[in-house]
XYZ file of C-alpha atoms in Angstrom:
733
model
C -7.815 66.751 -51.069
C -9.461 69.950 -49.997
C -7.822 72.515 -47.704
C -8.915 72.591 -44.144
C -10.014 75.888 -42.644
C -7.164 77.927 -41.176
C -4.392 75.737 -42.557
C -1.041 77.285 -43.569
C -0.548 77.394 -47.305
C 2.758 79.430 -47.757
C 4.652 82.637 -47.068
C 2.653 85.826 -47.101
C 4.497 88.326 -49.297
C 5.757 91.503 -47.581
C 5.745 94.707 -49.597
C 8.687 97.108 -49.884
C 6.649 99.658 -47.989
C 6.205 97.267 -45.110
C 9.947 96.521 -45.020
C 10.817 100.222 -45.029
C 8.326 100.826 -42.230
C 9.799 97.976 -40.188
C 13.353 99.341 -40.527
C 12.137 102.794 -39.579
C 10.509 101.794 -36.324
C 12.935 99.078 -35.146
C 14.961 99.853 -32.035
C 18.130 98.698 -33.735
C 19.980 101.708 -35.272
C 20.236 101.200 -39.067
C 21.456 103.193 -42.047
C 21.973 102.928 -45.834
C 24.890 104.512 -47.673
C 26.145 104.881 -51.193
C 29.264 103.244 -52.639
C 32.816 103.732 -51.379
C 33.829 105.452 -54.583
C 31.236 108.174 -53.997
C 32.300 108.768 -50.434
C 29.637 106.493 -48.908
C 27.105 109.294 -48.494
C 24.356 108.492 -45.978
C 21.119 108.035 -47.912
C 18.824 106.935 -45.113
C 18.810 106.469 -41.293
C 16.087 105.241 -38.991
C 14.794 106.935 -35.865
C 16.874 104.736 -33.542
C 20.054 105.839 -35.339
C 19.130 109.511 -34.925
C 18.512 108.997 -31.222
C 21.805 107.148 -30.771
C 24.061 109.497 -32.724
C 22.150 112.694 -32.111
C 22.223 113.591 -35.838
C 19.808 113.105 -38.693
C 20.107 112.648 -42.418
C 20.341 116.377 -43.052
C 23.250 116.889 -40.570
C 25.127 113.961 -42.041
C 24.708 115.362 -45.531
C 26.377 118.579 -44.413
C 29.414 116.634 -43.091
C 30.278 115.541 -46.623
C 31.922 112.298 -47.834
C 32.466 109.568 -45.318
C 30.381 111.513 -42.843
C 29.944 108.464 -40.567
C 33.669 108.621 -39.748
C 33.079 111.963 -38.016
C 30.914 110.149 -35.444
C 33.602 107.597 -34.664
C 36.418 108.385 -32.218
C 39.938 107.022 -32.591
C 39.747 103.558 -34.155
C 43.046 101.631 -34.213
C 41.521 99.262 -36.841
C 40.331 101.980 -39.191
C 42.798 101.066 -41.965
C 41.643 97.414 -41.974
C 37.975 98.503 -42.039
C 38.546 100.808 -44.991
C 40.371 98.036 -46.879
C 37.281 95.796 -46.484
C 34.947 98.526 -47.729
C 37.144 99.331 -50.726
C 37.182 95.630 -51.682
C 33.390 95.342 -51.317
C 33.594 92.936 -48.344
C 31.260 92.943 -45.388
C 32.771 94.596 -42.288
C 32.254 94.234 -38.549
C 34.024 96.479 -36.086
C 33.629 97.629 -32.461
C 34.175 101.396 -32.296
C 33.591 104.191 -29.815
C 31.252 107.091 -30.677
C 30.192 110.290 -29.039
C 26.710 110.357 -27.595
C 24.382 113.335 -27.741
C 25.076 114.124 -24.080
C 28.826 114.286 -24.770
C 29.619 110.879 -23.354
C 31.124 107.907 -25.127
C 29.421 104.717 -26.171
C 30.776 101.527 -27.651
C 29.073 100.210 -30.823
C 29.370 97.067 -32.847
C 28.899 98.189 -36.477
C 27.952 95.641 -39.203
C 28.069 96.971 -42.763
C 26.919 94.659 -45.618
C 26.950 95.376 -49.370
C 23.660 95.057 -51.269
C 24.255 92.734 -54.253
C 23.790 94.281 -57.671
C 25.670 91.883 -59.910
C 28.663 94.143 -60.330
C 32.107 93.699 -58.774
C 31.731 96.644 -56.425
C 28.480 97.287 -54.561
C 26.508 100.442 -55.171
C 24.705 100.488 -51.833
C 25.536 99.362 -48.282
C 23.209 98.638 -45.398
C 24.494 98.906 -41.814
C 23.180 98.156 -38.345
C 24.721 99.087 -35.005
C 24.489 97.416 -31.589
C 25.291 99.146 -28.298
C 27.898 96.958 -26.607
C 29.037 99.511 -24.010
C 28.050 97.283 -21.104
C 29.988 94.357 -22.546
C 33.065 96.510 -23.234
C 32.891 98.030 -19.752
C 32.654 94.568 -18.203
C 35.587 93.390 -20.263
C 37.602 96.439 -19.262
C 36.756 95.816 -15.612
C 37.809 92.193 -15.913
C 41.084 93.173 -17.544
C 41.663 95.818 -14.866
C 40.850 93.257 -12.184
C 43.244 90.775 -13.747
C 45.956 93.436 -13.875
C 45.360 94.308 -10.228
C 45.474 90.633 -9.308
C 48.686 90.144 -11.328
C 50.257 93.163 -9.646
C 49.153 91.981 -6.202
C 50.629 88.541 -6.853
C 53.862 90.167 -7.962
C 53.843 92.366 -4.836
C 53.172 89.383 -2.567
C 55.943 87.448 -4.240
C 58.318 90.365 -3.745
C 57.342 90.656 -0.100
C 57.778 86.893 0.354
C 61.247 87.079 -1.149
C 62.198 89.987 1.134
C 60.855 88.065 4.143
C 63.043 85.089 3.196
C 66.104 87.339 2.939
C 65.278 88.960 6.293
C 65.216 85.494 7.847
C 69.002 85.271 7.411
C 70.463 88.641 8.384
C 73.841 87.035 8.914
C 74.108 87.045 5.137
C 76.228 90.183 4.609
C 74.257 91.490 1.601
C 70.669 90.859 2.737
C 69.634 94.532 2.593
C 71.353 95.014 -0.780
C 69.411 92.101 -2.269
C 66.142 93.460 -0.868
C 66.868 96.861 -2.433
C 67.545 95.095 -5.751
C 64.125 93.421 -5.522
C 62.440 96.774 -4.941
C 64.069 98.080 -8.113
C 61.425 96.146 -10.044
C 59.069 98.909 -8.829
C 61.351 101.962 -8.785
C 64.591 102.787 -10.598
C 66.648 102.930 -7.403
C 66.300 102.095 -3.712
C 68.646 101.637 -0.771
C 68.838 101.165 2.975
C 70.527 103.427 5.531
C 71.021 102.382 9.158
C 71.252 104.935 11.947
C 73.982 103.629 14.259
C 75.705 106.716 15.645
C 74.948 108.412 12.324
C 73.401 107.451 9.027
C 75.367 104.964 6.965
C 74.458 103.271 3.678
C 73.964 99.564 4.454
C 74.094 96.475 2.285
C 73.739 94.171 5.304
C 73.255 94.164 9.046
C 76.004 93.706 11.618
C 73.901 91.964 14.258
C 76.839 91.937 16.680
C 77.026 95.737 16.612
C 74.987 97.300 19.431
C 72.531 99.669 17.679
C 71.817 103.143 18.926
C 69.008 104.149 16.577
C 69.571 107.759 17.676
C 72.636 108.802 15.718
C 73.182 112.481 14.922
C 76.868 112.514 13.994
C 76.086 112.150 10.307
C 79.002 114.239 8.987
C 81.556 111.720 10.291
C 80.715 109.440 7.360
C 81.502 111.911 4.560
C 84.468 110.402 2.634
C 87.613 112.474 2.360
C 87.297 112.754 -1.430
C 83.867 114.370 -1.037
C 84.476 117.444 1.168
C 81.523 119.466 2.325
C 82.574 122.706 0.630
C 82.497 121.046 -2.842
C 78.955 119.682 -2.560
C 76.738 122.554 -3.694
C 73.013 122.060 -4.191
C 71.856 121.114 -7.666
C 70.117 124.129 -9.333
C 66.412 123.818 -10.028
C 65.760 122.504 -13.546
C 63.062 123.293 -16.039
C 61.296 120.023 -15.333
C 59.492 121.254 -12.261
C 62.191 120.668 -9.683
C 61.521 121.791 -6.110
C 62.748 125.156 -4.886
C 65.596 125.442 -2.400
C 64.700 124.088 1.054
C 64.862 125.882 4.356
C 68.243 124.872 5.876
C 66.646 124.857 9.322
C 64.143 122.121 8.322
C 65.370 118.548 8.800
C 62.541 116.190 7.785
C 64.848 113.190 7.748
C 65.935 113.745 11.385
C 62.265 114.167 12.358
C 61.607 110.805 10.727
C 64.541 109.208 12.595
C 63.390 110.731 15.894
C 59.814 109.498 15.403
C 58.420 113.034 15.302
C 56.682 112.187 11.982
C 55.517 108.775 10.800
C 56.432 109.287 7.152
C 56.986 108.666 4.438
C 58.501 112.043 3.641
C 59.617 113.569 0.342
C 63.177 114.866 0.315
C 64.063 117.381 -2.359
C 67.647 116.917 -3.504
C 67.754 120.426 -5.053
C 67.571 122.393 -1.812
C 70.088 123.592 0.732
C 70.402 121.868 4.098
C 72.507 122.281 7.193
C 75.655 120.262 6.349
C 75.541 118.512 9.762
C 71.861 117.564 9.472
C 70.493 114.143 8.506
C 68.802 115.639 5.438
C 72.022 117.316 4.347
C 74.110 114.194 4.731
C 71.511 111.985 3.011
C 71.217 114.456 0.086
C 74.965 114.484 -0.428
C 75.277 110.724 -0.324
C 72.306 110.129 -2.620
C 73.505 112.661 -5.220
C 76.710 110.725 -5.642
C 75.353 107.212 -5.152
C 72.355 107.451 -7.518
C 74.382 109.233 -10.210
C 77.127 106.616 -10.005
C 74.708 103.674 -10.158
C 72.108 104.937 -12.678
C 73.803 107.781 -14.559
C 70.790 110.026 -13.883
C 70.542 113.132 -11.680
C 67.835 112.683 -9.006
C 65.609 115.602 -8.052
C 63.571 114.103 -5.208
C 63.311 110.854 -3.253
C 60.818 109.250 -0.889
C 62.097 108.272 2.567
C 60.413 105.561 4.682
C 61.277 104.817 8.307
C 62.770 101.412 9.142
C 61.334 101.203 12.642
C 62.072 98.774 15.457
C 60.076 98.306 18.604
C 61.137 101.459 20.416
C 63.005 103.563 17.890
C 63.624 104.099 14.229
C 66.668 102.050 13.233
C 67.208 103.461 9.781
C 65.684 104.486 6.456
C 64.534 102.953 3.194
C 64.954 105.447 0.367
C 63.312 105.085 -3.055
C 63.864 107.217 -6.180
C 61.208 107.274 -8.893
C 63.366 108.362 -11.786
C 61.968 111.178 -13.921
C 58.385 110.751 -12.688
C 58.506 113.938 -10.626
C 54.695 114.037 -10.585
C 54.752 110.856 -8.532
C 56.825 112.334 -5.714
C 55.096 115.616 -4.981
C 54.817 116.698 -1.335
C 51.095 115.951 -1.115
C 51.440 112.456 -2.581
C 55.013 111.171 -2.030
C 54.611 108.113 -4.242
C 51.889 106.013 -5.925
C 49.666 104.053 -3.560
C 50.727 100.725 -5.076
C 54.456 101.412 -4.621
C 53.991 103.089 -1.255
C 52.193 100.090 0.190
C 54.849 97.605 -0.880
C 57.769 99.794 0.245
C 56.075 100.486 3.600
C 55.549 96.759 4.242
C 59.159 95.985 3.340
C 60.480 98.810 5.556
C 58.307 97.696 8.481
C 59.367 94.057 8.153
C 63.012 95.028 7.773
C 62.837 97.096 10.967
C 61.263 94.258 12.916
C 63.787 91.707 11.561
C 66.811 93.924 12.297
C 65.520 94.643 15.786
C 64.855 90.943 16.469
C 68.261 89.880 15.130
C 70.080 92.416 17.279
C 67.960 91.631 20.337
C 68.676 87.912 19.863
C 72.396 88.645 19.447
C 72.381 90.738 22.637
C 70.649 87.961 24.562
C 73.175 85.474 23.268
C 76.041 87.692 24.363
C 74.473 88.062 27.785
C 73.927 84.315 28.089
C 77.467 83.565 26.995
C 78.921 86.158 29.374
C 76.842 84.718 32.210
C 77.957 81.204 31.353
C 81.632 82.149 31.090
C 81.420 83.932 34.403
C 79.913 80.924 36.175
C 81.794 77.989 34.696
C 85.530 77.548 35.192
C 87.958 76.519 32.498
C 89.295 73.010 32.190
C 91.239 72.647 35.407
C 94.950 71.872 35.406
C 96.153 71.153 38.930
C 99.560 70.024 40.022
C 99.958 66.315 40.593
C 96.470 65.190 39.444
C 94.883 64.253 36.113
C 91.567 66.182 35.942
C 88.882 66.074 33.238
C 85.671 68.113 33.376
C 82.494 68.210 31.301
C 79.345 70.336 31.356
C 76.337 70.411 28.999
C 73.275 72.536 29.794
C 69.836 71.251 28.882
C 68.457 74.764 28.369
C 68.598 74.910 24.578
C 67.998 78.620 24.119
C 69.829 80.325 26.954
C 72.616 77.741 26.968
C 72.853 78.045 30.736
C 71.585 75.815 33.502
C 71.758 75.180 37.236
C 74.578 72.607 37.389
C 78.104 73.720 38.134
C 81.523 72.510 39.129
C 84.736 74.103 40.328
C 88.291 72.839 40.762
C 90.532 75.049 42.935
C 94.290 74.979 43.394
C 94.103 76.252 46.964
C 97.800 75.784 47.663
C 100.679 73.590 46.577
C 99.529 70.068 47.242
C 95.998 71.126 48.206
C 93.052 71.008 45.780
C 89.425 71.928 46.389
C 86.641 70.394 44.311
C 82.904 71.180 44.279
C 80.024 69.997 42.141
C 76.425 71.147 42.598
C 72.927 71.345 41.159
C 70.432 74.174 41.532
C 66.790 73.290 40.852
C 65.612 74.702 37.493
C 66.914 75.390 34.010
C 66.466 79.137 33.628
C 68.481 82.279 34.164
C 67.289 82.523 37.772
C 68.713 79.061 38.448
C 71.990 80.092 36.817
C 72.091 83.250 38.906
C 71.554 81.251 42.090
C 74.285 78.876 40.960
C 76.626 81.812 40.472
C 75.942 83.059 44.012
C 76.620 79.648 45.532
C 79.807 79.177 43.520
C 81.171 82.522 44.733
C 80.305 81.684 48.393
C 81.912 78.241 48.234
C 85.035 79.629 46.575
C 85.438 82.257 49.290
C 85.173 79.791 52.195
C 87.261 77.108 50.439
C 90.276 79.378 50.398
C 89.674 80.429 54.023
C 88.833 77.096 55.690
C 90.216 73.566 55.291
C 87.699 70.966 56.523
C 84.814 70.403 54.061
C 82.175 70.049 56.773
C 83.180 73.403 58.260
C 83.118 74.997 54.815
C 79.568 73.788 54.220
C 78.428 74.959 57.676
C 79.533 78.492 56.817
C 77.872 78.231 53.407
C 74.610 77.207 55.091
C 74.721 80.258 57.363
C 75.413 82.713 54.574
C 72.913 81.219 52.103
C 70.152 81.349 54.700
C 70.735 85.085 55.060
C 71.061 85.701 51.306
C 67.598 84.175 50.645
C 68.751 82.344 47.506
C 65.450 81.600 45.705
C 66.282 78.066 44.554
C 67.223 74.969 46.592
C 70.537 73.338 45.680
C 72.526 70.221 46.339
C 76.325 70.052 46.492
C 79.409 67.944 47.182
C 82.543 69.677 48.408
C 85.849 67.776 48.641
C 89.405 68.690 49.606
C 92.436 66.684 48.478
C 95.818 67.009 50.171
C 99.004 65.459 48.802
C 100.856 63.260 51.309
C 104.433 63.349 50.111
C 105.796 60.653 52.416
C 103.978 57.841 50.588
C 102.788 59.722 47.469
C 99.115 59.340 48.308
C 96.273 61.864 48.557
C 94.074 62.393 51.598
C 90.458 62.976 50.559
C 87.916 64.736 52.804
C 84.382 65.407 51.582
C 80.879 66.377 52.644
C 77.540 66.153 50.874
C 74.489 68.431 50.976
C 71.643 66.390 49.492
C 73.810 65.394 46.513
C 74.563 62.010 44.955
C 77.675 60.311 46.359
C 80.971 60.438 44.476
C 82.289 57.218 42.974
C 85.731 55.736 43.689
C 87.280 53.400 41.066
C 90.137 51.267 42.362
C 91.665 48.233 40.732
C 88.528 47.399 38.739
C 86.169 47.809 41.699
C 83.685 50.604 42.423
C 82.767 52.196 45.738
C 80.146 54.867 46.450
C 81.468 57.432 48.948
C 78.126 57.761 50.696
C 79.315 59.102 54.046
C 78.893 62.656 55.354
C 75.410 63.164 53.904
C 73.070 65.978 54.899
C 70.281 68.362 53.963
C 70.250 70.660 50.939
C 72.380 73.777 50.966
C 70.919 76.401 53.303
C 68.735 73.904 55.184
C 71.380 72.334 57.409
C 70.331 72.579 61.071
C 73.089 70.310 62.382
C 76.855 70.420 62.097
C 77.953 69.020 58.738
C 79.926 65.749 58.844
C 83.144 65.105 56.934
C 83.986 61.809 55.267
C 87.560 60.653 54.695
C 89.408 58.388 52.292
C 93.021 57.844 51.191
C 93.668 57.777 47.446
C 96.489 55.658 46.036
C 98.141 55.717 42.641
C 95.703 54.888 39.849
C 92.589 55.671 41.910
C 89.840 57.547 40.077
C 87.177 59.813 41.653
C 83.984 60.580 39.673
C 81.801 63.530 40.724
C 78.553 64.001 38.749
C 75.086 65.544 38.733
C 71.812 63.630 38.404
C 71.486 64.524 34.698
C 74.017 61.773 33.948
C 71.863 58.937 35.324
C 68.293 60.199 35.759
C 65.713 59.241 33.090
C 61.947 59.283 32.908
C 61.779 55.547 32.340
C 63.847 54.559 35.408
C 64.249 55.564 39.017
C 67.216 57.486 40.371
C 68.195 54.391 42.382
C 68.282 52.283 39.251
C 70.318 54.951 37.492
C 72.845 54.910 40.325
C 73.106 51.140 40.059
C 73.669 51.444 36.314
C 76.421 54.022 36.896
C 78.161 51.731 39.388
C 77.909 48.771 37.022
C 79.168 50.688 33.988
C 82.020 52.262 35.950
C 83.284 48.792 36.818
C 83.767 48.059 33.109
C 85.871 51.129 32.339
C 89.249 50.252 30.821
C 90.621 53.741 30.255
C 93.669 54.739 32.279
C 93.427 58.535 32.108
C 90.785 60.947 33.391
C 89.644 62.031 29.916
C 89.282 58.405 28.835
C 87.190 57.570 31.899
C 84.961 60.545 31.254
C 84.524 59.655 27.599
C 83.491 56.095 28.448
C 80.908 57.389 30.944
C 79.457 59.779 28.384
C 79.351 57.173 25.621
C 77.543 54.686 27.840
C 75.253 56.898 29.919
C 74.823 60.367 28.370
C 73.535 59.465 24.914
C 70.181 61.227 25.508
C 70.311 63.268 28.716
C 67.098 64.853 29.995
C 68.751 67.321 32.358
C 71.943 69.355 32.732
C 75.035 67.155 32.992
C 78.192 68.048 34.900
C 81.043 65.576 35.474
C 84.444 65.909 37.126
C 86.931 63.009 36.876
C 90.040 63.114 39.061
C 92.749 60.452 38.717
C 95.879 60.026 40.774
C 98.648 59.349 38.228
C 100.455 55.983 38.277
C 103.570 56.412 36.117
C 104.563 52.746 36.068
C 101.092 51.446 35.150
C 100.553 54.259 32.667
C 103.454 52.992 30.634
C 101.592 49.718 30.213
C 98.369 51.283 28.989
C 95.970 48.761 27.511
C 94.870 49.229 23.902
C 91.227 48.560 24.903
C 90.685 52.164 25.993
C 88.369 54.152 23.676
C 90.391 56.408 21.428
C 88.286 59.552 21.793
C 88.288 62.691 23.886
C 85.826 65.535 24.362
C 86.069 69.078 25.725
C 83.433 71.792 26.120
C 85.018 75.200 25.588
C 83.560 78.687 26.028
C 83.314 80.833 22.925
C 86.259 83.086 23.736
C 89.789 83.547 22.318
C 91.417 81.734 25.257
C 89.772 78.507 24.112
C 92.048 78.383 21.059
C 95.137 77.886 23.222
C 93.320 75.379 25.408
C 92.372 73.390 22.331
C 95.991 73.231 21.146
C 97.052 72.086 24.590
C 94.319 69.418 24.558
C 95.620 68.040 21.227
C 99.154 67.933 22.592
C 98.127 66.127 25.789
C 95.977 63.655 23.890
C 98.745 62.838 21.445
C 101.019 62.091 24.369
C 98.390 59.900 26.107
C 97.750 57.899 22.921
C 101.387 57.511 22.008
C 101.027 59.630 18.852
C 103.974 61.763 17.754
C 103.693 65.446 18.655
C 102.199 66.968 15.551
C 102.357 70.632 14.711
C 99.841 69.945 11.938
C 97.243 68.714 14.417
C 97.708 71.780 16.612
C 97.428 74.081 13.591
C 94.223 72.433 12.297
C 92.504 72.492 15.687
C 93.546 76.143 16.155
C 91.871 77.134 12.865
C 88.677 75.180 13.499
C 88.226 76.458 17.043
C 89.134 80.013 15.973
C 86.336 79.842 13.365
C 83.935 78.718 16.057
C 84.956 81.583 18.315
C 84.733 84.215 15.544
C 81.599 83.090 13.762
C 79.694 80.844 16.179
C 78.043 81.318 19.528
C 77.351 79.254 22.612
C 79.812 76.635 23.776
C 82.297 75.010 21.401
C 82.541 71.210 21.585
C 85.942 69.776 20.658
C 86.270 66.041 19.999
C 89.354 64.004 19.062
C 89.275 60.486 17.593
C 92.103 58.104 16.740
C 90.735 56.309 13.661
C 93.725 54.015 13.239
C 94.914 55.751 10.072
C 94.840 59.362 11.195
C 93.652 61.797 13.852
C 90.084 63.053 13.391
C 89.164 66.451 14.858
C 85.551 67.602 15.293
C 84.489 71.081 16.349
C 80.805 71.859 16.931
C 79.210 75.292 17.510
C 75.684 76.720 17.420
C 75.950 78.644 14.136
C 74.266 76.590 11.362
C 76.043 78.507 8.562
C 78.647 76.318 6.841
C 82.359 77.200 6.770
C 83.706 78.579 3.486
C 87.244 78.501 2.127
C 88.078 82.036 0.930
C 91.011 83.879 -0.559
C 91.229 86.152 2.454
C 89.170 89.100 3.656
C 89.595 92.315 1.635
C 91.142 95.239 3.497
C 91.899 93.185 6.607
C 93.907 90.235 7.811
C 92.671 86.662 7.981
C 90.333 84.578 5.889
C 92.781 81.792 5.010
C 91.877 79.377 7.839
C 90.013 76.763 5.827
C 92.681 76.887 3.103
C 95.215 75.916 5.754
C 92.972 73.077 6.894
C 92.593 71.878 3.284
C 96.362 71.644 2.923
C 96.752 69.508 6.051
C 93.596 67.388 6.203
C 90.487 66.089 4.512
C 87.560 68.077 5.912
C 83.816 68.551 5.706
C 80.825 69.628 7.761
C 77.279 68.534 8.594
C 74.316 70.107 10.408
C 73.924 69.206 14.052
C 71.018 69.484 16.466
C 72.267 72.820 17.748
C 74.164 74.225 14.768
C 76.914 72.584 12.712
C 79.803 70.208 13.139
C 83.042 70.687 11.195
C 85.417 67.733 10.956
C 88.964 67.326 9.725
C 90.891 64.081 9.347
C 94.654 64.550 9.364
C 96.515 62.607 6.744
C 98.794 59.892 8.222
C 101.914 61.305 6.561
C 101.378 64.518 8.525
C 100.759 62.904 11.916
C 103.398 60.243 11.628
C 100.703 57.544 11.635
C 98.270 56.707 14.377
C 99.946 54.573 17.002
C 98.403 52.288 19.550
C 98.596 52.726 23.250
């Protein structure tokens, strides 16, 4: 078959001259060298190689054997590359080389032996590729990954510190935060400025902070007198010169004169009474003791609250003195993290102390406005109060039981509109006014008339309802004469021989709005009669009217089987106050009936409840409550029960806040005691507190009872069940 015109018939041979010309003009730098044994002299380079390296064949010849190595900067893989060349193997390496303009470029070098049939090649051909852009991109990616890794570590550290700051009741919260920061610096520590700087491992939230302390020398320990603490002499490592004693950068930071951070040289002299002088002395000892190294300078950040600087966060950077120079106190990365931690610590400490102050104010207000459990001569009285205001723990309901004279008792229960501090303040004013007139006057209607007159002039901002009653003992027939008047309040309830009666006489307008003379209702109370005074929180619900709630109260009261005031109150609470929507106040008054009380029915609920203020006096009241309850239930007097309740209530007073709820239950095989407070932290059995008395309370409880705890809606509930052999067994009424 003949060939068609233009058809391909085979490879066109290329001459050696054409190949040499192609290598000479290609833009890829290329070279040819001799064997390794002869020093790999450069025999030929193309124009691209000369332009890249800035040297030609003549300059390379002058450099002598292995002249190409002179163009390569430090190569960590040089030994491996030389081993390949000595063995006659092809080699590929990425190296850095100097450009003609003095800069650096990254090259991928491929060197291949030309086969000649011998074991070792006689000639090598090499080509180079500029990979600077690739290397730079890779370096940027690695740097970006390192920055991202460091940022994640910083965010994790900040998150951990935030979690620790969320529980400043933990006594070593600041110490643990400082330990976290030591992943960035060799040493760090907190100092709080409460009437003088003091190294702090935790925060005493109950301590009122000053944030303006200047009495720093008071905290110098006796074994570290001022005259023995000379400045450290400047070392040869670039330590700072002695400071001006008149300069006090640390005090300026505490006073808010400077924002900081500031660098504090520990090699200078300072006024011994200054903040800088005290901090230098403490750091010299503390850092040396903890690290074994002598510090030369530290960086001090302000721990600032809302209105003042509360303390300091100090970091030491070890021997990196260049990192703590006056112009640049610490690296940007470390400075940012430490600054965030210091700022969050200041806010958390300020919030914790502000919250503690508000709690103390609310508790003081509540204690001032609510009386203790009343004990009056000749009557069995039980009282209960639970505010609906969850945060302030105060409300507008109140009660008062007054021993006006022997055989004369005054009783008042009222409700101010609202659930805030203003309502509580109005309630406090009314309580004081009623108390004053109750001791001066005798007839309830007259008392309320005078209250109306005074309240109208006082301009009390909230309307209020009230019932005031006076009970007088009639010795001739051992009865009690009851007189009462109502100012817009729900009627008291009289329980007598299984029947119920609403004392609905003597009604009138709200307190301060009475424009007519107040009426007075009267009733005679016999032995066994029970009076129930209450506020609308006991019966009012969103899903039913107040009238229906009153009917429910009357119906439930008729089913009560308890024979003592506390038992009556407990039955009311268990049946009506399971989910109150308002403040609840209850006062139960029972006229004792000794003969009937000896025949107490066993159907009464075996539980009691008291609401106690968080104050030391509540411990004695709790012991008395256990004693009275044991007598009412026919249980032997038990010193063990009194001891256990003392320890549990004392823990609530010392470590809790808000009211303390005490509950007693007769389980049939032992007395169960429950104490609830608003502190969610669990109780811990310890071996005592170092350097001070106490700390054995829960150990005592463990010896006498089985105990445990659980979270509650407002804090925690601690329970203890006395063992029957310690209580003498639980008897029946």
